[in-house]
PDB file of C-alpha atoms in Angstrom:
ATOM      1  CA  MET A 164     -34.894  93.663  21.320  1.00 43.00           C
ATOM      2  CA  ASN A 165     -37.779  93.017  23.669  1.00 44.00           C
ATOM      3  CA  ALA A 166     -37.462  95.093  26.849  1.00 43.00           C
ATOM      4  CA  ALA A 167     -38.021  92.022  29.027  1.00 44.00           C
ATOM      5  CA  TYR A 168     -35.027  90.263  27.476  1.00 39.00           C
ATOM      6  CA  ALA A 169     -32.923  93.437  27.635  1.00 41.00           C
ATOM      7  CA  LEU A 170     -33.188  93.358  31.416  1.00 41.00           C
ATOM      8  CA  PHE A 171     -31.366  90.037  31.509  1.00 40.00           C
ATOM      9  CA  ASP A 172     -28.608  91.380  29.250  1.00 44.00           C
ATOM     10  CA  THR A 173     -27.686  94.158  31.703  1.00 43.00           C
ATOM     11  CA  PRO A 174     -25.046  92.880  34.133  1.00 51.00           C
ATOM     12  CA  ALA A 175     -25.831  93.541  37.778  1.00 60.00           C
ATOM     13  CA  LEU A 176     -23.420  95.748  39.669  1.00 65.00           C
ATOM     14  CA  ASP A 177     -21.231  93.989  42.206  1.00 80.00           C
ATOM     15  CA  GLU A 178     -22.029  96.569  44.852  1.00 82.00           C
ATOM     16  CA  GLY A 179     -19.960  94.888  47.551  1.00 84.00           C
ATOM     17  CA  ALA A 180     -16.855  94.946  45.374  1.00 87.00           C
ATOM     18  CA  ILE A 181     -17.442  98.570  44.375  1.00 86.00           C
ATOM     19  CA  ILE A 182     -17.843  99.644  48.003  1.00 88.00           C
ATOM     20  CA  ALA A 183     -14.738  97.726  49.087  1.00 89.00           C
ATOM     21  CA  ARG A 184     -12.657  99.163  46.245  1.00 90.00           C
ATOM     22  CA  HIS A 185     -13.764 102.763  46.777  1.00 90.00           C
ATOM     23  CA  ALA A 186     -14.145 102.826  50.575  1.00 91.00           C
ATOM     24  CA  PRO A 187     -10.907 104.872  50.883  1.00 90.00           C
ATOM     25  CA  LEU A 188     -12.833 107.757  49.283  1.00 90.00           C
ATOM     26  CA  VAL A 189     -15.053 107.849  52.366  1.00 91.00           C
ATOM     27  CA  LYS A 190     -12.002 107.879  54.660  1.00 89.00           C
ATOM     28  CA  ARG A 191     -10.537 110.779  52.689  1.00 86.00           C
ATOM     29  CA  ALA A 192     -13.759 112.799  52.794  1.00 86.00           C
ATOM     30  CA  VAL A 193     -14.110 112.264  56.538  1.00 86.00           C
ATOM     31  CA  ARG A 194     -10.477 113.228  57.088  1.00 82.00           C
ATOM     32  CA  GLN A 195     -10.996 116.405  55.078  1.00 77.00           C
ATOM     33  CA  LEU A 196     -14.122 117.449  56.951  1.00 77.00           C
ATOM     34  CA  SER A 197     -13.546 116.148  60.478  1.00 74.00           C
ATOM     35  CA  SER A 198     -11.378 119.061  61.616  1.00 64.00           C
ATOM     36  CA  GLN A 199     -14.222 121.449  60.818  1.00 61.00           C
ATOM     37  CA  VAL A 200     -17.211 119.490  62.058  1.00 59.00           C
ATOM     38  CA  GLY A 201     -15.871 116.655  64.204  1.00 51.00           C
ATOM     39  CA  ALA A 202     -17.376 118.116  67.364  1.00 54.00           C
ATOM     40  CA  VAL A 203     -20.851 117.838  65.857  1.00 58.00           C
ATOM     41  CA  LEU A 204     -20.697 114.420  64.196  1.00 68.00           C
ATOM     42  CA  GLU A 205     -18.432 111.550  65.244  1.00 78.00           C
ATOM     43  CA  ARG A 206     -16.032 110.132  62.648  1.00 82.00           C
ATOM     44  CA  GLU A 207     -17.770 106.750  62.720  1.00 86.00           C
ATOM     45  CA  ASP A 208     -21.119 108.395  61.995  1.00 86.00           C
ATOM     46  CA  MET A 209     -19.583 110.458  59.201  1.00 87.00           C
ATOM     47  CA  GLU A 210     -18.127 107.290  57.680  1.00 90.00           C
ATOM     48  CA  GLN A 211     -21.500 105.549  57.830  1.00 91.00           C
ATOM     49  CA  VAL A 212     -23.157 108.460  56.018  1.00 91.00           C
ATOM     50  CA  GLY A 213     -20.321 108.467  53.498  1.00 91.00           C
ATOM     51  CA  LEU A 214     -20.605 104.740  52.781  1.00 93.00           C
ATOM     52  CA  LEU A 215     -24.331 105.066  52.115  1.00 93.00           C
ATOM     53  CA  ALA A 216     -23.588 107.965  49.761  1.00 92.00           C
ATOM     54  CA  LEU A 217     -20.943 105.847  47.995  1.00 92.00           C
ATOM     55  CA  LEU A 218     -23.472 103.066  47.479  1.00 91.00           C
ATOM     56  CA  GLU A 219     -26.030 105.523  46.100  1.00 90.00           C
ATOM     57  CA  ALA A 220     -23.385 107.019  43.808  1.00 90.00           C
ATOM     58  CA  ALA A 221     -22.525 103.556  42.456  1.00 89.00           C
ATOM     59  CA  ARG A 222     -26.170 102.791  41.772  1.00 88.00           C
ATOM     60  CA  ARG A 223     -26.704 106.075  39.957  1.00 87.00           C
ATOM     61  CA  TYR A 224     -23.453 105.983  37.999  1.00 85.00           C
ATOM     62  CA  GLY A 225     -23.329 102.382  36.858  1.00 81.00           C
ATOM     63  CA  GLU A 226     -20.133 100.428  36.300  1.00 83.00           C
ATOM     64  CA  PRO A 227     -17.272 102.617  37.635  1.00 82.00           C
ATOM     65  CA  ASP A 228     -14.728 104.054  35.218  1.00 82.00           C
ATOM     66  CA  GLU A 229     -11.967 106.638  35.587  1.00 81.00           C
ATOM     67  CA  GLN A 230     -14.521 109.439  36.172  1.00 80.00           C
ATOM     68  CA  PHE A 231     -16.328 107.670  38.989  1.00 87.00           C
ATOM     69  CA  THR A 232     -13.959 108.785  41.740  1.00 86.00           C
ATOM     70  CA  GLY A 233     -14.754 112.480  41.278  1.00 82.00           C
ATOM     71  CA  PHE A 234     -18.468 111.754  40.907  1.00 84.00           C
ATOM     72  CA  ALA A 235     -18.548 109.712  44.116  1.00 88.00           C
ATOM     73  CA  MET A 236     -16.374 112.118  46.124  1.00 87.00           C
ATOM     74  CA  LEU A 237     -18.761 115.000  45.488  1.00 83.00           C
ATOM     75  CA  ARG A 238     -21.698 112.949  46.699  1.00 87.00           C
ATOM     76  CA  ILE A 239     -19.897 111.606  49.743  1.00 90.00           C
ATOM     77  CA  ARG A 240     -18.884 115.082  50.902  1.00 85.00           C
ATOM     78  CA  GLY A 241     -22.311 116.443  50.063  1.00 83.00           C
ATOM     79  CA  ALA A 242     -24.083 113.707  52.035  1.00 87.00           C
ATOM     80  CA  ILE A 243     -21.967 114.358  55.120  1.00 84.00           C
ATOM     81  CA  LEU A 244     -22.596 118.105  54.944  1.00 79.00           C
ATOM     82  CA  ASP A 245     -26.313 117.483  54.337  1.00 80.00           C
ATOM     83  CA  GLU A 246     -26.397 115.409  57.513  1.00 81.00           C
ATOM     84  CA  LEU A 247     -24.721 118.224  59.402  1.00 73.00           C
ATOM     85  CA  ARG A 248     -27.341 120.633  58.132  1.00 71.00           C
ATOM     86  CA  ARG A 249     -30.060 118.227  59.236  1.00 73.00           C
ATOM     87  CA  LEU A 250     -28.521 118.202  62.710  1.00 68.00           C
ATOM     88  CA  ASP A 251     -28.667 122.018  62.681  1.00 60.00           C
ATOM     89  CA  TRP A 252     -24.921 122.234  63.272  1.00 55.00           C
ATOM     90  CA  ARG A 253     -25.095 125.979  62.694  1.00 57.00           C
ATOM     91  CA  PRO A 254     -27.909 127.232  64.929  1.00 57.00           C
ATOM     92  CA  ARG A 255     -29.255 130.738  64.407  1.00 63.00           C
ATOM     93  CA  SER A 256     -26.928 132.229  67.016  1.00 62.00           C
ATOM     94  CA  VAL A 257     -23.880 130.816  65.216  1.00 64.00           C
ATOM     95  CA  ARG A 258     -25.110 132.099  61.850  1.00 66.00           C
ATOM     96  CA  GLN A 259     -25.638 135.546  63.375  1.00 72.00           C
ATOM     97  CA  ASP A 260     -22.143 135.487  64.867  1.00 74.00           C
ATOM     98  CA  ALA A 261     -20.752 134.464  61.473  1.00 73.00           C
ATOM     99  CA  HIS A 262     -22.439 137.444  59.818  1.00 75.00           C
ATOM    100  CA  ARG A 263     -21.043 139.738  62.515  1.00 81.00           C
ATOM    101  CA  LEU A 264     -17.575 138.295  62.005  1.00 81.00           C
ATOM    102  CA  ARG A 265     -17.806 138.775  58.236  1.00 80.00           C
ATOM    103  CA  ASP A 266     -18.979 142.398  58.558  1.00 84.00           C
ATOM    104  CA  GLY A 267     -16.393 143.161  61.237  1.00 85.00           C
ATOM    105  CA  TRP A 268     -13.627 141.579  59.185  1.00 83.00           C
ATOM    106  CA  ARG A 269     -14.487 143.754  56.175  1.00 83.00           C
ATOM    107  CA  ALA A 270     -14.587 146.910  58.297  1.00 89.00           C
ATOM    108  CA  LEU A 271     -11.233 146.053  59.914  1.00 87.00           C
ATOM    109  CA  THR A 272      -9.703 145.339  56.509  1.00 86.00           C
ATOM    110  CA  ARG A 273     -10.761 148.778  55.281  1.00 89.00           C
ATOM    111  CA  GLN A 274      -9.461 150.388  58.456  1.00 90.00           C
ATOM    112  CA  LEU A 275      -6.071 148.649  58.372  1.00 88.00           C
ATOM    113  CA  GLY A 276      -5.682 148.663  54.604  1.00 89.00           C
ATOM    114  CA  ARG A 277      -4.854 144.940  54.727  1.00 84.00           C
ATOM    115  CA  GLU A 278      -6.257 141.616  55.874  1.00 78.00           C
ATOM    116  CA  PRO A 279      -6.392 141.544  59.691  1.00 84.00           C
ATOM    117  CA  SER A 280      -4.954 138.670  61.652  1.00 83.00           C
ATOM    118  CA  GLU A 281      -7.275 136.372  63.548  1.00 83.00           C
ATOM    119  CA  ARG A 282      -6.093 137.902  66.819  1.00 87.00           C
ATOM    120  CA  GLU A 283      -6.826 141.420  65.556  1.00 88.00           C
ATOM    121  CA  ALA A 284     -10.305 140.337  64.466  1.00 86.00           C
ATOM    122  CA  ALA A 285     -10.952 138.688  67.823  1.00 88.00           C
ATOM    123  CA  ALA A 286      -9.863 141.816  69.718  1.00 89.00           C
ATOM    124  CA  ALA A 287     -11.925 144.142  67.509  1.00 87.00           C
ATOM    125  CA  LEU A 288     -15.056 141.996  67.855  1.00 84.00           C
ATOM    126  CA  GLY A 289     -14.613 141.237  71.537  1.00 87.00           C
ATOM    127  CA  ILE A 290     -14.602 137.470  71.114  1.00 86.00           C
ATOM    128  CA  SER A 291     -11.974 134.813  71.717  1.00 86.00           C
ATOM    129  CA  LEU A 292      -9.499 133.587  69.132  1.00 84.00           C
ATOM    130  CA  ASP A 293     -11.035 130.119  69.375  1.00 82.00           C
ATOM    131  CA  GLU A 294     -14.465 131.584  68.537  1.00 82.00           C
ATOM    132  CA  VAL A 295     -13.068 133.398  65.488  1.00 83.00           C
ATOM    133  CA  GLN A 296     -11.451 130.202  64.198  1.00 77.00           C
ATOM    134  CA  ALA A 297     -14.580 128.123  64.828  1.00 76.00           C
ATOM    135  CA  LEU A 298     -16.742 130.607  62.915  1.00 78.00           C
ATOM    136  CA  LEU A 299     -14.298 130.680  59.993  1.00 79.00           C
ATOM    137  CA  LEU A 300     -14.293 126.873  59.856  1.00 74.00           C
ATOM    138  CA  ALA A 301     -18.092 126.709  59.913  1.00 71.00           C
ATOM    139  CA  GLU A 302     -18.420 129.299  57.148  1.00 73.00           C
ATOM    140  CA  ASN A 303     -15.891 127.434  55.019  1.00 74.00           C
ATOM    141  CA  ALA A 304     -17.817 124.161  55.324  1.00 71.00           C
ATOM    142  CA  GLU A 305     -20.959 125.916  54.084  1.00 70.00           C
ATOM    143  CA  ALA A 306     -19.030 127.398  51.153  1.00 75.00           C
ATOM    144  CA  MET A 307     -17.651 123.972  50.204  1.00 75.00           C
ATOM    145  CA  HIS A 308     -21.082 122.404  50.291  1.00 70.00           C
ATOM    146  CA  SER A 309     -22.525 125.150  48.097  1.00 71.00           C
ATOM    147  CA  PHE A 310     -19.696 124.748  45.585  1.00 76.00           C
ATOM    148  CA  ASP A 311     -19.934 120.944  45.596  1.00 72.00           C
ATOM    149  CA  GLU A 312     -23.667 121.233  44.853  1.00 69.00           C
ATOM    150  CA  ILE A 313     -22.982 123.390  41.784  1.00 68.00           C
ATOM    151  CA  VAL A 314     -20.345 120.988  40.467  1.00 68.00           C
ATOM    152  CA  ALA A 315     -22.503 117.945  41.188  1.00 64.00           C
ATOM    153  CA  ASN A 316     -25.539 119.453  39.485  1.00 60.00           C
ATOM    154  CA  GLY A 317     -23.458 120.519  36.526  1.00 54.00           C
ATOM    155  CA  GLY A 318     -22.079 117.022  36.051  1.00 46.00           C
ATOM    156  CA  ASP A 319     -25.241 115.122  36.910  1.00 45.00           C
ATOM    157  CA  VAL A 320     -27.108 114.330  33.725  1.00 37.00           C
ATOM    158  CA  GLY A 321     -29.321 111.559  34.986  1.00 39.00           C
ATOM    159  CA  ASP A 322     -28.970 107.866  34.391  1.00 40.00           C
ATOM    160  CA  GLU A 323     -27.350 108.352  30.973  1.00 44.00           C
ATOM    161  CA  ARG A 324     -24.054 110.208  31.217  1.00 46.00           C
ATOM    162  CA  ALA A 325     -23.277 112.735  28.497  1.00 54.00           C
ATOM    163  CA  PRO A 326     -19.486 112.864  27.920  1.00 58.00           C
ATOM    164  CA  GLU A 327     -19.751 116.211  26.123  1.00 65.00           C
ATOM    165  CA  GLN A 328     -21.471 117.768  29.143  1.00 62.00           C
ATOM    166  CA  GLN A 329     -18.837 116.362  31.494  1.00 63.00           C
ATOM    167  CA  LEU A 330     -16.129 117.783  29.206  1.00 69.00           C
ATOM    168  CA  GLN A 331     -17.801 121.209  29.227  1.00 73.00           C
ATOM    169  CA  LEU A 332     -17.888 121.160  33.014  1.00 70.00           C
ATOM    170  CA  ARG A 333     -14.181 120.248  33.252  1.00 73.00           C
ATOM    171  CA  ILE A 334     -13.294 123.047  30.820  1.00 79.00           C
ATOM    172  CA  ALA A 335     -15.392 125.526  32.815  1.00 79.00           C
ATOM    173  CA  LEU A 336     -13.739 124.448  36.072  1.00 80.00           C
ATOM    174  CA  ALA A 337     -10.263 124.772  34.558  1.00 82.00           C
ATOM    175  CA  SER A 338     -11.145 128.252  33.297  1.00 84.00           C
ATOM    176  CA  ALA A 339     -12.514 129.256  36.710  1.00 84.00           C
ATOM    177  CA  LEU A 340      -9.333 127.985  38.370  1.00 85.00           C
ATOM    178  CA  ARG A 341      -7.191 130.160  36.083  1.00 86.00           C
ATOM    179  CA  HIS A 342      -9.047 133.258  37.342  1.00 86.00           C
ATOM    180  CA  LEU A 343      -7.791 132.675  40.877  1.00 89.00           C
ATOM    181  CA  ALA A 344      -4.751 134.196  42.546  1.00 90.00           C
ATOM    182  CA  PRO A 345      -1.770 131.820  42.858  1.00 91.00           C
ATOM    183  CA  ARG A 346      -2.337 131.146  46.561  1.00 91.00           C
ATOM    184  CA  GLU A 347      -6.043 130.483  45.944  1.00 92.00           C
ATOM    185  CA  GLN A 348      -5.149 128.020  43.175  1.00 91.00           C
ATOM    186  CA  GLN A 349      -2.792 126.236  45.563  1.00 91.00           C
ATOM    187  CA  VAL A 350      -5.470 125.808  48.208  1.00 91.00           C
ATOM    188  CA  ILE A 351      -8.113 124.573  45.739  1.00 88.00           C
ATOM    189  CA  GLN A 352      -5.723 122.102  44.117  1.00 86.00           C
ATOM    190  CA  LEU A 353      -4.431 120.770  47.434  1.00 87.00           C
ATOM    191  CA  TYR A 354      -7.972 120.268  48.698  1.00 83.00           C
ATOM    192  CA  TYR A 355      -9.823 118.987  45.632  1.00 78.00           C
ATOM    193  CA  GLU A 356      -7.055 117.330  43.611  1.00 78.00           C
ATOM    194  CA  HIS A 357      -4.605 116.135  46.257  1.00 79.00           C
ATOM    195  CA  GLU A 358      -7.395 115.683  48.837  1.00 76.00           C
ATOM    196  CA  LEU A 359      -5.493 117.166  51.771  1.00 81.00           C
ATOM    197  CA  SER A 360      -7.420 118.317  54.813  1.00 81.00           C
ATOM    198  CA  LEU A 361      -7.467 122.004  55.690  1.00 80.00           C
ATOM    199  CA  LYS A 362      -5.134 121.261  58.601  1.00 82.00           C
ATOM    200  CA  GLU A 363      -2.668 119.568  56.234  1.00 86.00           C
ATOM    201  CA  ILE A 364      -2.903 122.458  53.757  1.00 88.00           C
ATOM    202  CA  ALA A 365      -2.190 124.892  56.583  1.00 87.00           C
ATOM    203  CA  LEU A 366       0.986 122.953  57.424  1.00 89.00           C
ATOM    204  CA  VAL A 367       2.107 122.830  53.791  1.00 89.00           C
ATOM    205  CA  LEU A 368       1.543 126.564  53.231  1.00 89.00           C
ATOM    206  CA  GLU A 369       2.656 127.568  56.754  1.00 89.00           C
ATOM    207  CA  LEU A 370      -0.647 129.297  57.496  1.00 85.00           C
ATOM    208  CA  THR A 371      -3.270 128.883  60.170  1.00 81.00           C
ATOM    209  CA  GLU A 372      -6.138 126.550  59.396  1.00 79.00           C
ATOM    210  CA  ALA A 373      -8.595 129.441  59.715  1.00 77.00           C
ATOM    211  CA  ARG A 374      -6.586 131.494  57.180  1.00 82.00           C
ATOM    212  CA  VAL A 375      -6.695 128.566  54.755  1.00 86.00           C
ATOM    213  CA  CYS A 376     -10.480 128.545  55.266  1.00 83.00           C
ATOM    214  CA  GLN A 377     -10.652 132.207  54.275  1.00 83.00           C
ATOM    215  CA  ILE A 378      -8.585 131.675  51.146  1.00 88.00           C
ATOM    216  CA  ASN A 379     -10.624 128.609  50.224  1.00 87.00           C
ATOM    217  CA  LYS A 380     -13.937 130.390  50.732  1.00 85.00           C
ATOM    218  CA  ALA A 381     -12.849 133.390  48.629  1.00 86.00           C
ATOM    219  CA  ALA A 382     -11.591 131.073  45.876  1.00 88.00           C
ATOM    220  CA  LEU A 383     -14.817 129.060  45.825  1.00 87.00           C
ATOM    221  CA  LYS A 384     -16.871 132.244  45.568  1.00 86.00           C
ATOM    222  CA  LYS A 385     -14.826 133.392  42.556  1.00 87.00           C
ATOM    223  CA  MET A 386     -15.149 129.978  40.902  1.00 86.00           C
ATOM    224  CA  LYS A 387     -18.901 129.885  41.513  1.00 84.00           C
ATOM    225  CA  ASN A 388     -19.229 133.297  39.870  1.00 84.00           C
ATOM    226  CA  CYS A 389     -17.175 132.114  36.880  1.00 82.00           C
ATOM    227  CA  LEU A 390     -19.291 128.965  36.513  1.00 78.00           C
ATOM    228  CA  ALA A 391     -22.509 130.966  36.811  1.00 74.00           C
ATOM    229  CA  ALA A 392     -21.317 133.265  34.030  1.00 69.00           C
ATOM    230  CA  THR A 393     -20.409 130.343  31.769  1.00 62.00           C
ATOM    231  CA  PRO A 394     -23.039 129.846  29.029  1.00 57.00           C
ATOM    232  CA  ASP A 395     -24.804 126.460  29.048  1.00 53.00           C
TER     233      ASP A 395
END
């Protein structure tokens, strides 16, 4: 068929309908992330960024099917976190404090022979409990963005989607999930599958939000390592 005629045979996407139908994805992503970064970016601004990402996802994906939700959610979350990076939401001083917290936490764990509490970490480092929790939340958001990028890149095969590549990615993710400890699996599933916020997960598991961040970050690191070791 002549390429000029083929253009007329391709139905145009009803972008307005797609956005209206999938707008709740943006609300979910904002709800998930707002407790960690709400002080930096207002919810309304996060939603605007998310809606633009949803539109871009629809244009790249084509007519939505049952896999579109996961595809779009990754890009919505990624766009919001990209905007936060652009706003320099973690200035150098915060990054330095995060490194100090991480090193201090490891040293305290070795000293105590167990995971320290947030209060113990705050006392050992000479900072407030609020500062410890804020640093843990910021580090977790970075870890989520890094993991989302790996999943998005693994499933992004250009304008033509390859079902076999998507299947390989899902198998690799399932395998990576099986390598996690039971509590880590719970956190990952509640966040990515059931789309609860970290605050909601903390209530379900009767933990602090910062502790959920730690578990989530450790789980994502293990999964990233598993995915990196998976042959293409």
